Short mmCIF file of C-alpha atoms (C1' of nucleotides) in Angstrom, two decimals:
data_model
loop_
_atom_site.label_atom_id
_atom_site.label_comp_id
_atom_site.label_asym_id
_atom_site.label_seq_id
_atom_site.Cartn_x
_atom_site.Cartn_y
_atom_site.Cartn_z
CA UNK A 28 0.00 0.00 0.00
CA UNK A 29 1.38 3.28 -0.79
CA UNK A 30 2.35 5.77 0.01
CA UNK A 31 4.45 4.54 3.62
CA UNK A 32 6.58 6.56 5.59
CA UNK A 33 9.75 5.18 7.50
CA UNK A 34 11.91 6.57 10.58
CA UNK A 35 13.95 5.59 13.07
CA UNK A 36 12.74 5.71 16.81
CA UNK A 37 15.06 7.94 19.32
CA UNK A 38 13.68 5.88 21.88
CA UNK A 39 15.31 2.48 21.07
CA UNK A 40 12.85 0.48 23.26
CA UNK A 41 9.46 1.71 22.18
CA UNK A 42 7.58 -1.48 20.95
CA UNK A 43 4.72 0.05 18.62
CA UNK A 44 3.04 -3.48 19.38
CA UNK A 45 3.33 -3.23 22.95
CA UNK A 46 1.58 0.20 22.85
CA UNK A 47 -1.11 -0.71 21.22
CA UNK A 48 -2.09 -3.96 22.49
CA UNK A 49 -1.73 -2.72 26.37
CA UNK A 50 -5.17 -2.11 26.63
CA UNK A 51 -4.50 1.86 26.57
CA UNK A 52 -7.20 1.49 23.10
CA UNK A 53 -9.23 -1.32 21.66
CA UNK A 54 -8.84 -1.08 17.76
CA UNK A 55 -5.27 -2.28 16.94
CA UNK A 56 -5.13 -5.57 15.19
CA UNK A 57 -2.22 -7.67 14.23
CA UNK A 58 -1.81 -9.31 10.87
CA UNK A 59 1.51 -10.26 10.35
CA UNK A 60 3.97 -8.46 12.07
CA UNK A 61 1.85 -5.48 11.58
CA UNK A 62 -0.50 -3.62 13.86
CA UNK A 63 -3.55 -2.51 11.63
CA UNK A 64 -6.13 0.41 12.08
CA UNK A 65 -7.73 3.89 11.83
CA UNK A 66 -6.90 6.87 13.78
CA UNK A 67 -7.71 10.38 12.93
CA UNK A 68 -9.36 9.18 9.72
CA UNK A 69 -6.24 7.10 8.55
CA UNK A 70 -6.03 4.02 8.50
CA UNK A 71 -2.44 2.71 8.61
CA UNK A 72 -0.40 -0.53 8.87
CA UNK A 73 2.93 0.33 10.88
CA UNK A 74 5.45 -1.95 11.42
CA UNK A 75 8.83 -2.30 13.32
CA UNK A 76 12.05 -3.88 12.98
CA UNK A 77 14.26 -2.76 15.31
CA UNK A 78 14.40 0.44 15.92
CA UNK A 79 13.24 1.00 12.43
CA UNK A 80 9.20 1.90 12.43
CA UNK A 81 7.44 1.69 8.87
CA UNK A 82 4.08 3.50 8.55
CA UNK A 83 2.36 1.88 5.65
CA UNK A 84 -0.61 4.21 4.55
CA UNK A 85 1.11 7.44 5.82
CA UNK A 86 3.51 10.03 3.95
CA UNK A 87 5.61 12.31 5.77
CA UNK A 88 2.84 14.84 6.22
CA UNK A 89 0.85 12.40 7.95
CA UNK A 90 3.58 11.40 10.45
CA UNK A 91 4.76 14.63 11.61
CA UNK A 92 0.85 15.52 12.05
CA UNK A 93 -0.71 12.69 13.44
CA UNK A 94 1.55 9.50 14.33
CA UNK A 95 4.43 11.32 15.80
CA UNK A 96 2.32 12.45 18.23
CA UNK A 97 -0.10 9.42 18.88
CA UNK A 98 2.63 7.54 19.56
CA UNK A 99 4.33 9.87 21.75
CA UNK A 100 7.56 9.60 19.94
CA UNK A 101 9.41 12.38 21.34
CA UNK A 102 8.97 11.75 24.89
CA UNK A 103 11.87 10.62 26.80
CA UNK A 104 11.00 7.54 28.32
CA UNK A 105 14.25 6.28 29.54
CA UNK A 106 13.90 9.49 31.22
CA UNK A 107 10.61 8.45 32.76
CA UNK A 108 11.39 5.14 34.10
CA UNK A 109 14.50 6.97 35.77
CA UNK A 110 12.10 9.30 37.52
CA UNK A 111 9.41 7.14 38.66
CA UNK A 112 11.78 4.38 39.49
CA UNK A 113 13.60 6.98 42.05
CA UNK A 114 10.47 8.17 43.16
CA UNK A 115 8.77 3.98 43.65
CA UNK A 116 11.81 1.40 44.08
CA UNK A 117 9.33 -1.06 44.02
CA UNK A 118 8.53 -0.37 40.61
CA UNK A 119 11.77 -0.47 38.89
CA UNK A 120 10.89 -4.16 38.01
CA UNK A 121 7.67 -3.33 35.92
CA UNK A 122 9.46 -0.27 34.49
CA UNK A 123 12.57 -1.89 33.27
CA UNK A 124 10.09 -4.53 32.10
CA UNK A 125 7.74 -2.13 30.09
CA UNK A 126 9.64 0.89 29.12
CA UNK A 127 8.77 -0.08 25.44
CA UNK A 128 5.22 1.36 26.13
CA UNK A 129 4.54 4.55 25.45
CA UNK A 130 1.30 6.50 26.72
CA UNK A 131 -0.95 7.38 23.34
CA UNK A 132 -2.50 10.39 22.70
CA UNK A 133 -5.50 9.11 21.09
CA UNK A 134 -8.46 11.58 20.19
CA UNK A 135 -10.42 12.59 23.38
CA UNK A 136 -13.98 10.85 22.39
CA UNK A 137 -13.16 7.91 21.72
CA UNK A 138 -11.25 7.15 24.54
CA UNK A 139 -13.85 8.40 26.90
CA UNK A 140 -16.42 6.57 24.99
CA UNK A 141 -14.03 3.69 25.10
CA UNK A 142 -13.73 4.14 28.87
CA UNK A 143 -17.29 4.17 29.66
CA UNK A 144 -17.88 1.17 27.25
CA UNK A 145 -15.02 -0.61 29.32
CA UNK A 146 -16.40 -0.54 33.21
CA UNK A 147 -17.11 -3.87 34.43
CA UNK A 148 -16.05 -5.79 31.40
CA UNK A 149 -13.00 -7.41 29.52
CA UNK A 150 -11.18 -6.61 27.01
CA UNK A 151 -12.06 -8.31 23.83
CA UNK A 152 -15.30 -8.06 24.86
CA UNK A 153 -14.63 -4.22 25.32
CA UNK A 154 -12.59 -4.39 21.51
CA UNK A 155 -15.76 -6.10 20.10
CA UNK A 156 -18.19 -3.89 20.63
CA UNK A 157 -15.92 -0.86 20.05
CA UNK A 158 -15.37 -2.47 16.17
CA UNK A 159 -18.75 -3.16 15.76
CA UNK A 160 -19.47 0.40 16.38
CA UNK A 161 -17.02 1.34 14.33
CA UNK A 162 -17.81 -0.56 11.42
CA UNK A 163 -21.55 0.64 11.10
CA UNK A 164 -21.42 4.38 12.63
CA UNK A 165 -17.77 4.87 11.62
CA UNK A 166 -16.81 6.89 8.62
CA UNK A 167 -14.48 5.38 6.32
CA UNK A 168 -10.89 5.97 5.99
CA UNK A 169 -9.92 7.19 2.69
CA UNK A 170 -7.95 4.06 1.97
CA UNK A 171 -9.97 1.55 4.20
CA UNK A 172 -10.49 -0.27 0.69
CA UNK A 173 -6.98 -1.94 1.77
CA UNK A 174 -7.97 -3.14 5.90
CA UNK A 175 -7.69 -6.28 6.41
CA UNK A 176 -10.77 -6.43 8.45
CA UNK A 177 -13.41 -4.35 7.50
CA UNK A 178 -14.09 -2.49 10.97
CA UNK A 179 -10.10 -1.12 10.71
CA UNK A 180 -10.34 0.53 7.73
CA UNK A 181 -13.78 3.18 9.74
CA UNK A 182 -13.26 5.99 12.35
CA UNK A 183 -14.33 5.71 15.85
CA UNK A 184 -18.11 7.28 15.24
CA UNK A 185 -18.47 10.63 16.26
CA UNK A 186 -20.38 11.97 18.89
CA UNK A 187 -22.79 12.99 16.31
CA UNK A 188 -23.42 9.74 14.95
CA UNK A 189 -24.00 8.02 18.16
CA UNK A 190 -25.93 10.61 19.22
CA UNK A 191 -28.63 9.26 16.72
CA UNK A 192 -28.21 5.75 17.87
CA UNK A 193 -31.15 4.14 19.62
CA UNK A 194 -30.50 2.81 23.52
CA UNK A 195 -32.21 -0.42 22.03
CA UNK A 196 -29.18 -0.21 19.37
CA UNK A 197 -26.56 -0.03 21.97
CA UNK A 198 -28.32 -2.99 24.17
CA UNK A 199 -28.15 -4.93 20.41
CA UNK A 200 -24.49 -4.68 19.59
CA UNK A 201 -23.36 -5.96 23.18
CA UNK A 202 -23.42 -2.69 25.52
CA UNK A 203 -25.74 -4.07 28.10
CA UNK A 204 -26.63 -1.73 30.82
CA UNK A 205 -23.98 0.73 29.49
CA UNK A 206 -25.73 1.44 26.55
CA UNK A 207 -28.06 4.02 28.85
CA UNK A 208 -24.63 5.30 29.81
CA UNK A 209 -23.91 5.88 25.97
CA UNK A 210 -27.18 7.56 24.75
CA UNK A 211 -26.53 10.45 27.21
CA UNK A 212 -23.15 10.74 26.87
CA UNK A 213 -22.94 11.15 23.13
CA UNK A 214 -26.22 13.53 22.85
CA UNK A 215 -24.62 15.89 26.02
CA UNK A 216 -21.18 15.75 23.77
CA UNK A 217 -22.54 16.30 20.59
CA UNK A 218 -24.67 19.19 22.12
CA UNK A 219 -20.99 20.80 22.60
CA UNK A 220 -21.90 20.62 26.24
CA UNK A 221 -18.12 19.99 26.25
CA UNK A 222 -15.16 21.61 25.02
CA UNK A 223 -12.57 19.14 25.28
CA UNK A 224 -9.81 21.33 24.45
CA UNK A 225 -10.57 22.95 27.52
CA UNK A 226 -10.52 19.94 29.33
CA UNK A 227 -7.03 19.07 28.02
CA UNK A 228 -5.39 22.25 29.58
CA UNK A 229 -8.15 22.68 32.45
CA UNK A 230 -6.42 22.33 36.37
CA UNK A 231 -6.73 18.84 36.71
CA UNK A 232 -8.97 18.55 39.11
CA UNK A 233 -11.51 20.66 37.16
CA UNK A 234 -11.04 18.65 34.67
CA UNK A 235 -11.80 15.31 36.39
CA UNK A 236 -15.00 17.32 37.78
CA UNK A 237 -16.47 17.89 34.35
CA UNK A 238 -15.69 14.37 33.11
CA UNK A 239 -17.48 13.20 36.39
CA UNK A 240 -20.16 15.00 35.90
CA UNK A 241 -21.31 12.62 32.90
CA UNK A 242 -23.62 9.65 34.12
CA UNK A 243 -21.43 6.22 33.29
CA UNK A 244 -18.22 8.64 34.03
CA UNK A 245 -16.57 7.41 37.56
CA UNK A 246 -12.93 7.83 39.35
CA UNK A 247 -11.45 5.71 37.02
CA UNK A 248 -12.74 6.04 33.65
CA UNK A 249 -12.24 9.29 34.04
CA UNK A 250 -8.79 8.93 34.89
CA UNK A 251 -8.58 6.67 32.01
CA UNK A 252 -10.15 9.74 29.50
CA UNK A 253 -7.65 12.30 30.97
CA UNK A 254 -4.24 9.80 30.49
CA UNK A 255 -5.02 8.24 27.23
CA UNK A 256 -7.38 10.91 25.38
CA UNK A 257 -6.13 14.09 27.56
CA UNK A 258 -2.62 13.95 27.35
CA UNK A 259 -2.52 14.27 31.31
CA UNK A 260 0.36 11.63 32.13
CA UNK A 261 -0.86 12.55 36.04
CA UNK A 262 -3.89 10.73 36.01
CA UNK A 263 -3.79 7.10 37.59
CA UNK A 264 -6.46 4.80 36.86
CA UNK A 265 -7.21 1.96 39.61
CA UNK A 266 -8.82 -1.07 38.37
CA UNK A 267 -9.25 -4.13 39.88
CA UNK A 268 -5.57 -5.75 38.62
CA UNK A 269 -3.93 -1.96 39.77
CA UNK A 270 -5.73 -2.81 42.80
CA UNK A 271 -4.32 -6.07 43.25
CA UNK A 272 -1.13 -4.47 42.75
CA UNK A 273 -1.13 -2.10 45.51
CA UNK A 274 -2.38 -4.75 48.28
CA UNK A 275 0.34 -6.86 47.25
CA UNK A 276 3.45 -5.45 45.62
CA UNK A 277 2.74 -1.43 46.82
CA UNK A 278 1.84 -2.42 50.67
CA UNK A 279 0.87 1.31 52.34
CA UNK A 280 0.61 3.41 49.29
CA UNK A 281 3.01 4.58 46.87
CA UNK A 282 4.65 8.69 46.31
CA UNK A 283 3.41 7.76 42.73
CA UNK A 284 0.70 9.01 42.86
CA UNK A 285 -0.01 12.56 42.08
CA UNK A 286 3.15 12.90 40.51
CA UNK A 287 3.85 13.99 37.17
CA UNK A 288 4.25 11.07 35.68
CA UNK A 289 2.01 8.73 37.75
CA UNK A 290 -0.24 7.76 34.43
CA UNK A 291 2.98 6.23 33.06
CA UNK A 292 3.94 4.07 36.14
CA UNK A 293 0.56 3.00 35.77
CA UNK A 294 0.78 1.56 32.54
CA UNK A 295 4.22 -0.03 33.75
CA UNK A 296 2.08 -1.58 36.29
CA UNK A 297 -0.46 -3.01 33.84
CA UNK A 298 1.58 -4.20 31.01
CA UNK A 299 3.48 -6.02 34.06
CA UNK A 300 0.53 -7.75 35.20
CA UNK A 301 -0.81 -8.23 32.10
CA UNK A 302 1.87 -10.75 31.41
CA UNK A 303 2.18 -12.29 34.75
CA UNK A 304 -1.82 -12.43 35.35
CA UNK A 305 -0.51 -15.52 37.73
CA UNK A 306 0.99 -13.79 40.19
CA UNK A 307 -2.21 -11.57 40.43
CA UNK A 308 -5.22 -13.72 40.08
CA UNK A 309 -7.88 -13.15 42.25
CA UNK A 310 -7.64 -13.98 45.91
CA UNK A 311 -11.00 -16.29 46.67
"C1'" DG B 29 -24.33 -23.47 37.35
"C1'" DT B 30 -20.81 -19.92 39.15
"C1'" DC B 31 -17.39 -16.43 38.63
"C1'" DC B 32 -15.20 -12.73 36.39
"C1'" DA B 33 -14.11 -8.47 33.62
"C1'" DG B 34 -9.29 -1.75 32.72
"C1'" DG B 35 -16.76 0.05 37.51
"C1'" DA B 36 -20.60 3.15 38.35
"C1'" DT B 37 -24.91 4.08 40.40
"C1'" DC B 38 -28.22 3.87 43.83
"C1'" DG B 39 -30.42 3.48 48.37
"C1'" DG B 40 -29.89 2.90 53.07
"C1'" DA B 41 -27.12 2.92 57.25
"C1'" DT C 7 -19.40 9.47 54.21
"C1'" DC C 8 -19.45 4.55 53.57
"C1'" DC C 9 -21.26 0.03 52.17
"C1'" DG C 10 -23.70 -3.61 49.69
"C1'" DA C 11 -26.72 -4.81 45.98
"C1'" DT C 12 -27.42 -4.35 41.33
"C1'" DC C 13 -26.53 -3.52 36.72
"C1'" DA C 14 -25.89 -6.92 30.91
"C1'" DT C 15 -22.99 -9.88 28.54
"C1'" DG C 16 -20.04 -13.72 27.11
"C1'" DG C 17 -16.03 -16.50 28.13
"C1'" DA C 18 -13.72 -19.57 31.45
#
DNA sequence: GTCCAGGATCGGA
DNA sequence: TCCGATCATGGA
């Protein structure tokens, strides 16, 4: 597919595949070697070897635009891990372990949609319904001809197109009780009840305020929004494996949190359980 | 059949 | 302010 775009990363240990597989989004899939999907109304195939990262779909207008900063490629996350592992010994195993992650900056409504769609559930459940939502309120990318699976190649729907989507829809393509959740959140955000760049450079705690103020919006989906869709690397989400964590590994609290880079320990947190889910399985 | 998932809401203490 | 029940759904 043309036209592609390739670099090479600064930050020798990013793993695009890490990132977008960590459950930060729940669009990425993999089709040999490459990970596969729409983003600001491109959809892309990018690829690594090495420290060599391959944008198939994108020209160099498109990187320095869009996937530059989705991938947060010009953060210092050596850098990072240094910091937070000063700040939390106890994490300098999960950083050194997932320093290839980066944090994404993905567009504000769908990961707040995303969010709320992801309380109480799992994740491909979560990625399911977020493709089939895609793939029938979604606009298509210009080149989505070329996805590999249909639902890649379509934009997360606006708030204006699930704004006209029936509660009875949501309850059809797998919401369950969140589809309530989903009918009043897109019609308040498609009202322009909310200006998300404000919310991006709001105090933080304003910030969280507004995003709580949305029915199906709690502590941590909102902290969720703010890391992943905000750019606010201070939020911490706590769900029930970060949880784990902290009665086991963080014993009495951690100076993490609050910090400035608390969102990114976090996700060193995750990805760590996420591949030991062993060590963390629920206590009976 | 039971339990669980990147939880939030509600009513009652 | 805090706590327990409840909320759909599908996979283990």
């Amino acid at each position: 597919m043309e036209p592609k775009y390739c670099t090479t990363i600064r930050h020798k240990k990013f793993s695009v595949a890490d990132t977008l597989t960590s459950g930060q989004c729940f669009r990425w899939t993999e089709h040999e070697g490459r990970l596969c999907g729409t983003a600001f109304g491109r959809y892309v195939e990018m690829e690594q070897k090495g420290d060599g990262l391959t944008i198939h779909g994108a020209d160099q207008s498109d990187y320095e635009t869009i996937w530059r900063q989705y991938l947060d490629l010009d953060r210092d996350y050596d850098e990072i891990s240094r910091i937070v592992t000063e700040k939390e010994p106890r994490l300098a195993d999960s950083a050194e372990y997932a320093v290839g992650v980066h944090i994404l900056a993905q567009e504000p409504w769908e990961a707040l949609c995303s969010f709320v769609i992801s309380q109480n559930n799992n994740i491909p459940r979560i990625r399911g319904i977020v493709s089939r939502l895609c793939l029938l309120y979604g606009e298509s990318a210009a080149n989505a001809q070329l996805a590999r699976e249909e639902a890649d190649g379509h934009a997360f729907p606006t708030p204006q197109a699930l704004s006209e989507v029936s509660e009875e829809t949501f309850k059809q393509l797998g919401c369950g009780y969140r589809a309530a959740y989903l009918t009043e959140l897109s019609r308040r955000v498609a009202d322009g009840e909310f200006d998300f760049d404000y919310i991006k450079n709001a105090p933080i705690d304003e910030a969280r305020k507004m995003l709580l103020s949305l029915k199906g919006v709690g502590p941590k989906v909102a902290e969720c929004a703010l890391l992943y869709g905000f750019g606010r690397l201070e939020c911490f989400p706590v769900d029930v494996w970060i949880r784990r964590a902290m009665e086991t590994e963080f014993v009495g609290g951690t100076a993490l949190i609050g910090s400035e880079y608390a969102g990114v320990a976090q996700q060193y947190i995750f990805e760590y359980i996420r591949r030991h889910p062993e060590r963390f399985e629920k206590k009976s």
